[in-house]
PDB file of N, CA and C in Angstrom:
ATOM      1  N   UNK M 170      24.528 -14.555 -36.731  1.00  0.00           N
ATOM      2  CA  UNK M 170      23.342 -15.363 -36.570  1.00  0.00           C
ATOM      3  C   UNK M 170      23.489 -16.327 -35.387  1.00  0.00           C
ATOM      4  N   UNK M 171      24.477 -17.225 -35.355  1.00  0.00           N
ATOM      5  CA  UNK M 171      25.116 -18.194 -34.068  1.00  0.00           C
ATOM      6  C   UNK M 171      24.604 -17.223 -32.543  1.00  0.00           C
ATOM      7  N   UNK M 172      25.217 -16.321 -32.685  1.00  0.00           N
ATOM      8  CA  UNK M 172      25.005 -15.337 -31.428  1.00  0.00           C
ATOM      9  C   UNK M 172      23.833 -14.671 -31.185  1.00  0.00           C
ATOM     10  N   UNK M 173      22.553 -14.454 -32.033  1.00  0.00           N
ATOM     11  CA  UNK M 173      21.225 -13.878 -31.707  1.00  0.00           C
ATOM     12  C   UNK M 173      20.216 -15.746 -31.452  1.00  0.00           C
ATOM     13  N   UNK M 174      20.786 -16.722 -32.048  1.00  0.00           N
ATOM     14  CA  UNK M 174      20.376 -18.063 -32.043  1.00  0.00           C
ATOM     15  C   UNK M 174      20.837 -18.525 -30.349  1.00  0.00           C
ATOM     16  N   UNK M 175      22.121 -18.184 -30.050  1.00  0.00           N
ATOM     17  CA  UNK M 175      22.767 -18.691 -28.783  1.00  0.00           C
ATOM     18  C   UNK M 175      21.942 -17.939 -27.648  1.00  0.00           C
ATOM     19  N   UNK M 176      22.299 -16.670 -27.937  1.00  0.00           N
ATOM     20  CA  UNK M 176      21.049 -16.100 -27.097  1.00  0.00           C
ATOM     21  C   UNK M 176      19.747 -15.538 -26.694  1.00  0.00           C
ATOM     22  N   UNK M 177      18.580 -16.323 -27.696  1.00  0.00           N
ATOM     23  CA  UNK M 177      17.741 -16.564 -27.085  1.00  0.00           C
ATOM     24  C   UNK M 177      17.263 -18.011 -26.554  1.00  0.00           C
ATOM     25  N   UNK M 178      18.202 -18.723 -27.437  1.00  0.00           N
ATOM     26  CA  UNK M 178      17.634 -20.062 -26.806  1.00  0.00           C
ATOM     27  C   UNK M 178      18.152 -20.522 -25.253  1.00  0.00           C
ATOM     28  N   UNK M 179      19.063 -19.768 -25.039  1.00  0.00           N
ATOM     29  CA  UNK M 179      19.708 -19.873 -23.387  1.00  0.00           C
ATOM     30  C   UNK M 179      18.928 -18.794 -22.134  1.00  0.00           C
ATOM     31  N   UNK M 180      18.383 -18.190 -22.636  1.00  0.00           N
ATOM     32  CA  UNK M 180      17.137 -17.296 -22.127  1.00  0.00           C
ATOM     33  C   UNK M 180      15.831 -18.469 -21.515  1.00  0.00           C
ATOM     34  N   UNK M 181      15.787 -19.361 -23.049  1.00  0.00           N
ATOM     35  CA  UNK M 181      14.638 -20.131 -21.466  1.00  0.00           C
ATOM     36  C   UNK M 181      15.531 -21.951 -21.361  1.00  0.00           C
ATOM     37  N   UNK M 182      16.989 -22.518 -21.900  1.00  0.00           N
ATOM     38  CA  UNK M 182      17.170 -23.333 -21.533  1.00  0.00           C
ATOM     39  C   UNK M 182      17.766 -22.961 -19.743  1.00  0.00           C
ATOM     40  N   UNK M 183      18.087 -22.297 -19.881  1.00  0.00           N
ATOM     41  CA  UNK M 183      19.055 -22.666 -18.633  1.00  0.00           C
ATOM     42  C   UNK M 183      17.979 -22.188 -17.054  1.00  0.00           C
ATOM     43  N   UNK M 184      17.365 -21.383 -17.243  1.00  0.00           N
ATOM     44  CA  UNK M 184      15.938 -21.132 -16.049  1.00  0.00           C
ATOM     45  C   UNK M 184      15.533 -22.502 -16.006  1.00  0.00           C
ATOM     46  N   UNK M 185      14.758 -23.320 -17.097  1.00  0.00           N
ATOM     47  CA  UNK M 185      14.269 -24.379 -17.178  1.00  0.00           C
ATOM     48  C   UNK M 185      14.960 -26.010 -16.820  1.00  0.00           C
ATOM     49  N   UNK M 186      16.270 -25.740 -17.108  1.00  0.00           N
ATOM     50  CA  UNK M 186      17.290 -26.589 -16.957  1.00  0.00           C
ATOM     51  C   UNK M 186      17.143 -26.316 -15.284  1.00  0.00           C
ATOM     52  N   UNK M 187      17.383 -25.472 -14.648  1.00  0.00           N
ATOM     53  CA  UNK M 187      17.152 -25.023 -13.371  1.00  0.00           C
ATOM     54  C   UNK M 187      16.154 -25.427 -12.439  1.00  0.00           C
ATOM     55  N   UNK M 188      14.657 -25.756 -13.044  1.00  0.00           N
ATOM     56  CA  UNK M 188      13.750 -26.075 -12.470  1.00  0.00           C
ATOM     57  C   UNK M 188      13.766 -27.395 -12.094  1.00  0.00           C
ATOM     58  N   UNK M 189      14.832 -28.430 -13.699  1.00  0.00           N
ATOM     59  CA  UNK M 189      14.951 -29.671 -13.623  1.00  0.00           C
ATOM     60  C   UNK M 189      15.665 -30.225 -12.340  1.00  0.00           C
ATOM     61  N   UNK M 190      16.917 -29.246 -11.916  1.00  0.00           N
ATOM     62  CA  UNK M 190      18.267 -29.079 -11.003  1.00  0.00           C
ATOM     63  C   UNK M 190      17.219 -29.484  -9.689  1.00  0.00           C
ATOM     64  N   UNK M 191      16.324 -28.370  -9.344  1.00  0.00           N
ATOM     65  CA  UNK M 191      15.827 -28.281  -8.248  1.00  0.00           C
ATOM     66  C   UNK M 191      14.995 -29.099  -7.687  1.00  0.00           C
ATOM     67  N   UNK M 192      14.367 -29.732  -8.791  1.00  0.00           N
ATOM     68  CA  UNK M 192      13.014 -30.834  -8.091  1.00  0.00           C
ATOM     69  C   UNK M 192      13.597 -31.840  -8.297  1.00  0.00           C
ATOM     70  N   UNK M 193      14.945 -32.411  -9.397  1.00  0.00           N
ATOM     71  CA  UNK M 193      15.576 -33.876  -9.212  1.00  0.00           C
ATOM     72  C   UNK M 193      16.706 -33.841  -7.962  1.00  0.00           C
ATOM     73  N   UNK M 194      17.282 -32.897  -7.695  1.00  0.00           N
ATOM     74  CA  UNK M 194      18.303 -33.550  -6.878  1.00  0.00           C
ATOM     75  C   UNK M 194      18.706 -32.749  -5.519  1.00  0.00           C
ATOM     76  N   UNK M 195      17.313 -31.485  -5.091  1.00  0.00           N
ATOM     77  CA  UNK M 195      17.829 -30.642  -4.289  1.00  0.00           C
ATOM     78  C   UNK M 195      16.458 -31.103  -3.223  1.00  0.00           C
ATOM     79  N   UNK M 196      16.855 -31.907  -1.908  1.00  0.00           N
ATOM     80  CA  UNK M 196      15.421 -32.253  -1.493  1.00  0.00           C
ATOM     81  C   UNK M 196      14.795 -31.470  -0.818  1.00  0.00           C
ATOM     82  N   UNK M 197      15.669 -30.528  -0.270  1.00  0.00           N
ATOM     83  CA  UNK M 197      14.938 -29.215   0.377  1.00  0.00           C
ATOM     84  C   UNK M 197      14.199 -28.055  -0.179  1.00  0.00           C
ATOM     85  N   UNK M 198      14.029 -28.283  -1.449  1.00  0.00           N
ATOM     86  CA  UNK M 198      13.390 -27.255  -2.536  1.00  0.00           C
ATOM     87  C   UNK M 198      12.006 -26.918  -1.774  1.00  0.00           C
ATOM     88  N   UNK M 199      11.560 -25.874  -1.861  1.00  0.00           N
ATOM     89  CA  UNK M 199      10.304 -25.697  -2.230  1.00  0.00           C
ATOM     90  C   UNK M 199      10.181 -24.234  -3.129  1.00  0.00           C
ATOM     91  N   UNK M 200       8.763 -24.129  -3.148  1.00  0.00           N
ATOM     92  CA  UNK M 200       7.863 -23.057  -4.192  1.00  0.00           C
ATOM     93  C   UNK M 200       8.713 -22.031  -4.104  1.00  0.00           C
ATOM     94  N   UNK M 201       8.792 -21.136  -3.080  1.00  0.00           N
ATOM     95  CA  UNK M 201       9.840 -20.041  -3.208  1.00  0.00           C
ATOM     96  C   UNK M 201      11.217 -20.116  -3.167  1.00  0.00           C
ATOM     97  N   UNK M 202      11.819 -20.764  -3.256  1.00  0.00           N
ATOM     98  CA  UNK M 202      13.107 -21.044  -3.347  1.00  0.00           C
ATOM     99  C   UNK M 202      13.398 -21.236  -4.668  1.00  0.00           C
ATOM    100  N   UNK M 203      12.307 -22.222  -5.264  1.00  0.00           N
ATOM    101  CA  UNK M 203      12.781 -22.464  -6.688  1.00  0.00           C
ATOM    102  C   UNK M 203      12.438 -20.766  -7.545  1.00  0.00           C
ATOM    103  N   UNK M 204      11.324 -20.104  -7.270  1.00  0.00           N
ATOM    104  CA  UNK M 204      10.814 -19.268  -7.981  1.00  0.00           C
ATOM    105  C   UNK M 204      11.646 -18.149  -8.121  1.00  0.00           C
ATOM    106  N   UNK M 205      12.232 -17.774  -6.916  1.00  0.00           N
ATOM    107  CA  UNK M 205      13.495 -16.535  -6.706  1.00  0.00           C
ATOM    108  C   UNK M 205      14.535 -17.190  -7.698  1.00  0.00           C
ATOM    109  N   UNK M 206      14.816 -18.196  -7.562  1.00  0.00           N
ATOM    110  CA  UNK M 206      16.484 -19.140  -8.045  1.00  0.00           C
ATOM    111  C   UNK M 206      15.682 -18.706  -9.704  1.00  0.00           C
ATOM    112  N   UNK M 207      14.819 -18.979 -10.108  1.00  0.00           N
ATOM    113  CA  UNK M 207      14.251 -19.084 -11.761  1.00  0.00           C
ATOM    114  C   UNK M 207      14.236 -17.372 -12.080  1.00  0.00           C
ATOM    115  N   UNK M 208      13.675 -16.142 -11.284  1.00  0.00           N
ATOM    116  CA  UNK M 208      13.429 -15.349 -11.113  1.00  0.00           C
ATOM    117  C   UNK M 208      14.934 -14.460 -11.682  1.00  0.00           C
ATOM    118  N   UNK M 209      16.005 -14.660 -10.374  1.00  0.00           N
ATOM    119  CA  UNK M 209      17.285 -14.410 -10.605  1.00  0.00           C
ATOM    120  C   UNK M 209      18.147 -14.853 -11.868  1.00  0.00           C
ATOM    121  N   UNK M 210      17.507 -16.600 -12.485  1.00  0.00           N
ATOM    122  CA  UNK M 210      18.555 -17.226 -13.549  1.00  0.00           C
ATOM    123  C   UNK M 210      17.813 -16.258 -14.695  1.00  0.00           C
ATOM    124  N   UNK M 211      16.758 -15.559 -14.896  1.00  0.00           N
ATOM    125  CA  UNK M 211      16.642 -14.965 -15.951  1.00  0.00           C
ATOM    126  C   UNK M 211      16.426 -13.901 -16.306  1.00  0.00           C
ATOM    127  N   UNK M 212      16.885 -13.023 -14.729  1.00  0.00           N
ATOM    128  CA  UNK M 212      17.554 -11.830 -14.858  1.00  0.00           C
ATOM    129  C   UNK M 212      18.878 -11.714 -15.285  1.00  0.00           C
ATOM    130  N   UNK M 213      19.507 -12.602 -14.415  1.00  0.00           N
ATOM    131  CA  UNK M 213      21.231 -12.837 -15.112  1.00  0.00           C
ATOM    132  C   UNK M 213      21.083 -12.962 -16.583  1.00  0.00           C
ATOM    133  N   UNK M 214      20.591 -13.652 -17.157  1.00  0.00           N
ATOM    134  CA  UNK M 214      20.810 -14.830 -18.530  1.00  0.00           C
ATOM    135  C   UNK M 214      20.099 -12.910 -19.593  1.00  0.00           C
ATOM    136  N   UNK M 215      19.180 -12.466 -19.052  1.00  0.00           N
ATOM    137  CA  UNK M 215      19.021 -11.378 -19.613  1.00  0.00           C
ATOM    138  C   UNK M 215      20.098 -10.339 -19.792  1.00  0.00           C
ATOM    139  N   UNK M 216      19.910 -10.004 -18.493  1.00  0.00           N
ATOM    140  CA  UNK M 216      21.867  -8.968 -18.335  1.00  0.00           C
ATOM    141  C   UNK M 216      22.696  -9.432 -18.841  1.00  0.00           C
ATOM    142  N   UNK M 217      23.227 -10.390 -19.327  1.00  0.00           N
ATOM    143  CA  UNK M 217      24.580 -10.967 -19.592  1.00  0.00           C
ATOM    144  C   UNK M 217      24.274 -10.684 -21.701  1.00  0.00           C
ATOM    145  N   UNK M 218      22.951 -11.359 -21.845  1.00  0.00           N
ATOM    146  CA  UNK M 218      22.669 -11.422 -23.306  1.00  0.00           C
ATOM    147  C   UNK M 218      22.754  -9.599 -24.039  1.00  0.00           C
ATOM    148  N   UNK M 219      22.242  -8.909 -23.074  1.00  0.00           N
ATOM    149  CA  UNK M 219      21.554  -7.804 -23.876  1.00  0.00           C
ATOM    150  C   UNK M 219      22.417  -6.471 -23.228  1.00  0.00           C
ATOM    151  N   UNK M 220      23.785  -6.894 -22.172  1.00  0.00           N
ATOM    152  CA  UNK M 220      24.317  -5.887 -21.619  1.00  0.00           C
ATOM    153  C   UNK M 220      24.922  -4.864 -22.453  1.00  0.00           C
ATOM    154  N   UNK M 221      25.025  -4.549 -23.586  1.00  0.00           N
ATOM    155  CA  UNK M 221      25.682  -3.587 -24.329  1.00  0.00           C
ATOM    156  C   UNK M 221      24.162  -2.586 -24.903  1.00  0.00           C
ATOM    157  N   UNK M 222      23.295  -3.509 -25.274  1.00  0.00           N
ATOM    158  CA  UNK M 222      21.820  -2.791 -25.506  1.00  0.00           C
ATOM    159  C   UNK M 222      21.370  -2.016 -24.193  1.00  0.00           C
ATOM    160  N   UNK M 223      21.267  -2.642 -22.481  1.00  0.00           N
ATOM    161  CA  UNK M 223      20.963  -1.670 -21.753  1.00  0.00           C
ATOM    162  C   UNK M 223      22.006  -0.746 -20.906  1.00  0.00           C
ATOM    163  N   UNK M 224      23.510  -1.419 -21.472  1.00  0.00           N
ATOM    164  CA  UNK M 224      24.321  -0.481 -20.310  1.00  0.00           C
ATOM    165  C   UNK M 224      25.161   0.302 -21.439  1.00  0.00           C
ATOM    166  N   UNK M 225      24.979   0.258 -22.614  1.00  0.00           N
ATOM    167  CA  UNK M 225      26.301   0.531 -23.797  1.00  0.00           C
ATOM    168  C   UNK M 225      28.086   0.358 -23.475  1.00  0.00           C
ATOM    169  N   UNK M 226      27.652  -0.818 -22.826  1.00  0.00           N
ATOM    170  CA  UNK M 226      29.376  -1.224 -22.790  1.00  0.00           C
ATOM    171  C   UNK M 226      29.404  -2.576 -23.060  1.00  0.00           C
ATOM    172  N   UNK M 227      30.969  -2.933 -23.741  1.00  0.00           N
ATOM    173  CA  UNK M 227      31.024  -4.082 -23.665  1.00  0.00           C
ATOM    174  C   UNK M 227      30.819  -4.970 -22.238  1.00  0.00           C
ATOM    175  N   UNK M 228      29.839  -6.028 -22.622  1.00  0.00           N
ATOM    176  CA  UNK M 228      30.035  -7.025 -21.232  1.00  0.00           C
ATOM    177  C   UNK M 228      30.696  -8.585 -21.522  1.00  0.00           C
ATOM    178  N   UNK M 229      30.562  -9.063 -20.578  1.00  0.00           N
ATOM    179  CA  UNK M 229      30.993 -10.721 -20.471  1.00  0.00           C
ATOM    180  C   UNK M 229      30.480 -11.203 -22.050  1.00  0.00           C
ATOM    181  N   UNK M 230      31.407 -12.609 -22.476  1.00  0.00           N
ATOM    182  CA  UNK M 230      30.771 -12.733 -23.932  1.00  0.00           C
ATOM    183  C   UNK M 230      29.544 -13.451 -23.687  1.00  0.00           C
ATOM    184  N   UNK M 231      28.771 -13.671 -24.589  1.00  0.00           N
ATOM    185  CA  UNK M 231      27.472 -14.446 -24.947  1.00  0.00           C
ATOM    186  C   UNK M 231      27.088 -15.680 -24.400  1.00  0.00           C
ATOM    187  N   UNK M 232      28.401 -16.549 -24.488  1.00  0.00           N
ATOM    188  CA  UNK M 232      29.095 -17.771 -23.783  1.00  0.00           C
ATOM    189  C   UNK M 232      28.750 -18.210 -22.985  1.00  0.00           C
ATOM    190  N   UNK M 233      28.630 -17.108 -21.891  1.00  0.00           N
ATOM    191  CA  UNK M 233      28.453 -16.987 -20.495  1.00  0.00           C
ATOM    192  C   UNK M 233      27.463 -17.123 -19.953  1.00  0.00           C
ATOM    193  N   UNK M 234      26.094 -16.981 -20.710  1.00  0.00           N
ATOM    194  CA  UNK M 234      25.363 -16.589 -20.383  1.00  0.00           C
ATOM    195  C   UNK M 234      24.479 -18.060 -19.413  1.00  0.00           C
ATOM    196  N   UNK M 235      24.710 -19.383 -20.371  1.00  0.00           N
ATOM    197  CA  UNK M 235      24.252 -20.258 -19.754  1.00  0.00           C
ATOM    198  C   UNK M 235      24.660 -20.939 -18.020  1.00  0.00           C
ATOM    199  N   UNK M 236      25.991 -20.866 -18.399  1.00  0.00           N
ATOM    200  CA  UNK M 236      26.502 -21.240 -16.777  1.00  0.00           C
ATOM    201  C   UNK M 236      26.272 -20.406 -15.738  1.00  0.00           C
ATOM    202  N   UNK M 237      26.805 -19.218 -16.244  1.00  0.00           N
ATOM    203  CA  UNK M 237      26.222 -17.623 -15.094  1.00  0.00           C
ATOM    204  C   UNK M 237      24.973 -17.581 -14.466  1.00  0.00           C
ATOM    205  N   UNK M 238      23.875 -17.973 -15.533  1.00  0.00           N
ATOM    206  CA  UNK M 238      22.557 -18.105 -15.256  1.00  0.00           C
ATOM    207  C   UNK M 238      22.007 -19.133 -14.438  1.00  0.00           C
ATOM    208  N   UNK M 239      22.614 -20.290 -14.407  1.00  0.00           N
ATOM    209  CA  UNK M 239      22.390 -21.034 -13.667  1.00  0.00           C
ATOM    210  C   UNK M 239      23.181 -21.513 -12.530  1.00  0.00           C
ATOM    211  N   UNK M 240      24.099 -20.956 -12.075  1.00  0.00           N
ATOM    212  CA  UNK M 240      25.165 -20.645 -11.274  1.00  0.00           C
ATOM    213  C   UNK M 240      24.298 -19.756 -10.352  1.00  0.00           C
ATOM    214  N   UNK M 241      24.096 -18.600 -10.727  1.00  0.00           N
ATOM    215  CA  UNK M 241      23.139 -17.509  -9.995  1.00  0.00           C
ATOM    216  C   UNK M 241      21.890 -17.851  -9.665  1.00  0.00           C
ATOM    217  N   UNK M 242      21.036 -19.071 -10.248  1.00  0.00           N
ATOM    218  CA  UNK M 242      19.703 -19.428 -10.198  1.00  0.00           C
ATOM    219  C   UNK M 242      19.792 -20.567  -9.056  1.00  0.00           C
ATOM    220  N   UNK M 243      20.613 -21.329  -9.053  1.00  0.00           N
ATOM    221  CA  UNK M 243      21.163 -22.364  -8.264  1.00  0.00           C
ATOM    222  C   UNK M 243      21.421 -21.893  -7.112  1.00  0.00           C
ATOM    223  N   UNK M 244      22.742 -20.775  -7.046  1.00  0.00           N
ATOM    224  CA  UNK M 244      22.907 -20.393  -5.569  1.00  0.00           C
ATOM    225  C   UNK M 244      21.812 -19.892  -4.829  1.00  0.00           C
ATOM    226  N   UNK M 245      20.878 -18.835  -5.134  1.00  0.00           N
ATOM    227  CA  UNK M 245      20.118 -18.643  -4.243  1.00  0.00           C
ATOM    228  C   UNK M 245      18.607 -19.475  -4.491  1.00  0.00           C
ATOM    229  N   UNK M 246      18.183 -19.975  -5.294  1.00  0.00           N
ATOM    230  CA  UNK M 246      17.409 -21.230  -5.090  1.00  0.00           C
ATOM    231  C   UNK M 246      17.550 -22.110  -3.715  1.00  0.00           C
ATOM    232  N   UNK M 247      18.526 -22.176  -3.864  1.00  0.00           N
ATOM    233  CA  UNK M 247      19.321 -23.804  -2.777  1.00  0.00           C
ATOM    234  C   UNK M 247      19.128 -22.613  -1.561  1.00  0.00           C
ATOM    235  N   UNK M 248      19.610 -21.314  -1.324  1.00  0.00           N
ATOM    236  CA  UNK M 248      19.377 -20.370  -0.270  1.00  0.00           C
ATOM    237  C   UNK M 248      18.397 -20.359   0.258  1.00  0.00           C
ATOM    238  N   UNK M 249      17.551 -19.770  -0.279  1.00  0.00           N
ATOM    239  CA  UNK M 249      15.902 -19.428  -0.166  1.00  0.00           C
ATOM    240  C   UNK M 249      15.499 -20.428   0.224  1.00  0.00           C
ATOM    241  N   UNK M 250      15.486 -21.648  -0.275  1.00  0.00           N
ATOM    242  CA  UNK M 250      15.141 -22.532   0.051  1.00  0.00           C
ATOM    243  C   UNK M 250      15.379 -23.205   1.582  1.00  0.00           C
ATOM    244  N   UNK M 251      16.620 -23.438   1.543  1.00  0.00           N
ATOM    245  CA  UNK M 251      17.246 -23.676   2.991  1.00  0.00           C
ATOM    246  C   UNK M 251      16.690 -22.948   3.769  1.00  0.00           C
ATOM    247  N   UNK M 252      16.866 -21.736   3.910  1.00  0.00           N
ATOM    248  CA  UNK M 252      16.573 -20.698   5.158  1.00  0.00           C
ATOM    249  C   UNK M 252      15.204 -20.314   5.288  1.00  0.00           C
ATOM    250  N   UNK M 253      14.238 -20.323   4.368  1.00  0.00           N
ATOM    251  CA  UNK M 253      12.534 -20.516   4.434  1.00  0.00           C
ATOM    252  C   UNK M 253      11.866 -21.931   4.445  1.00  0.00           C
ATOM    253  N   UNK M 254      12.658 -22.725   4.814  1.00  0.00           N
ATOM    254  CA  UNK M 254      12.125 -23.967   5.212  1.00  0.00           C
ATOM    255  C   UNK M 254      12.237 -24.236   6.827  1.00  0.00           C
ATOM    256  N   UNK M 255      13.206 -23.204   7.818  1.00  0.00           N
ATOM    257  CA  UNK M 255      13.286 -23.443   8.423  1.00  0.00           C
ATOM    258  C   UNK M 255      12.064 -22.905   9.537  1.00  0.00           C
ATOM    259  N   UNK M 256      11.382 -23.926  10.441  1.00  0.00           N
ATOM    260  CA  UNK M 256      10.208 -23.560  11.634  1.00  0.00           C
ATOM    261  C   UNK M 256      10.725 -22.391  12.419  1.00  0.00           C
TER     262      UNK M 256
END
């Protein structure tokens, strides 16, 4: 139960936690930067939760799913961002 509870509620904390990341403390954010970075954190946070349902192998544990997700949502957020802001 812990583990179907852990992962769905990290499915929309950590995207959302992400959105918080980007508009409090990243000043170069904008619209597409954040949207790819949210886009990517909940593709990861998906793959990581449900990887034995779409790949039938064991993957990374459950655990993971929050930091990974926003690790991956973060890096290219802050990317996108940077490099489509530039004139």
């Amino acid at each position: 139960m812990f583990e179907v509870v852990y992962k769905v509620v990290n499915l929309f904390v950590a995207p959302l936690f992400f959105l918080f990341f980007m508009a409090i403390f990243i000043p170069w954010a904008n619209p597409a930067g954040t949207w790819c970075g949210a886009l990517v954190g909940i593709a990861t946070a998906v793959l990581i939760a449900f990887w034995k349902d779409l790949l039938g192998s064991d993957g990374i544990s459950f655990l993971w799913i929050m930091p990974a997700s926003f690790t991956a949502a973060a890096s290219v957020g802050m990317a996108v961002s940077r490099f489509s802001s530039r004139p």
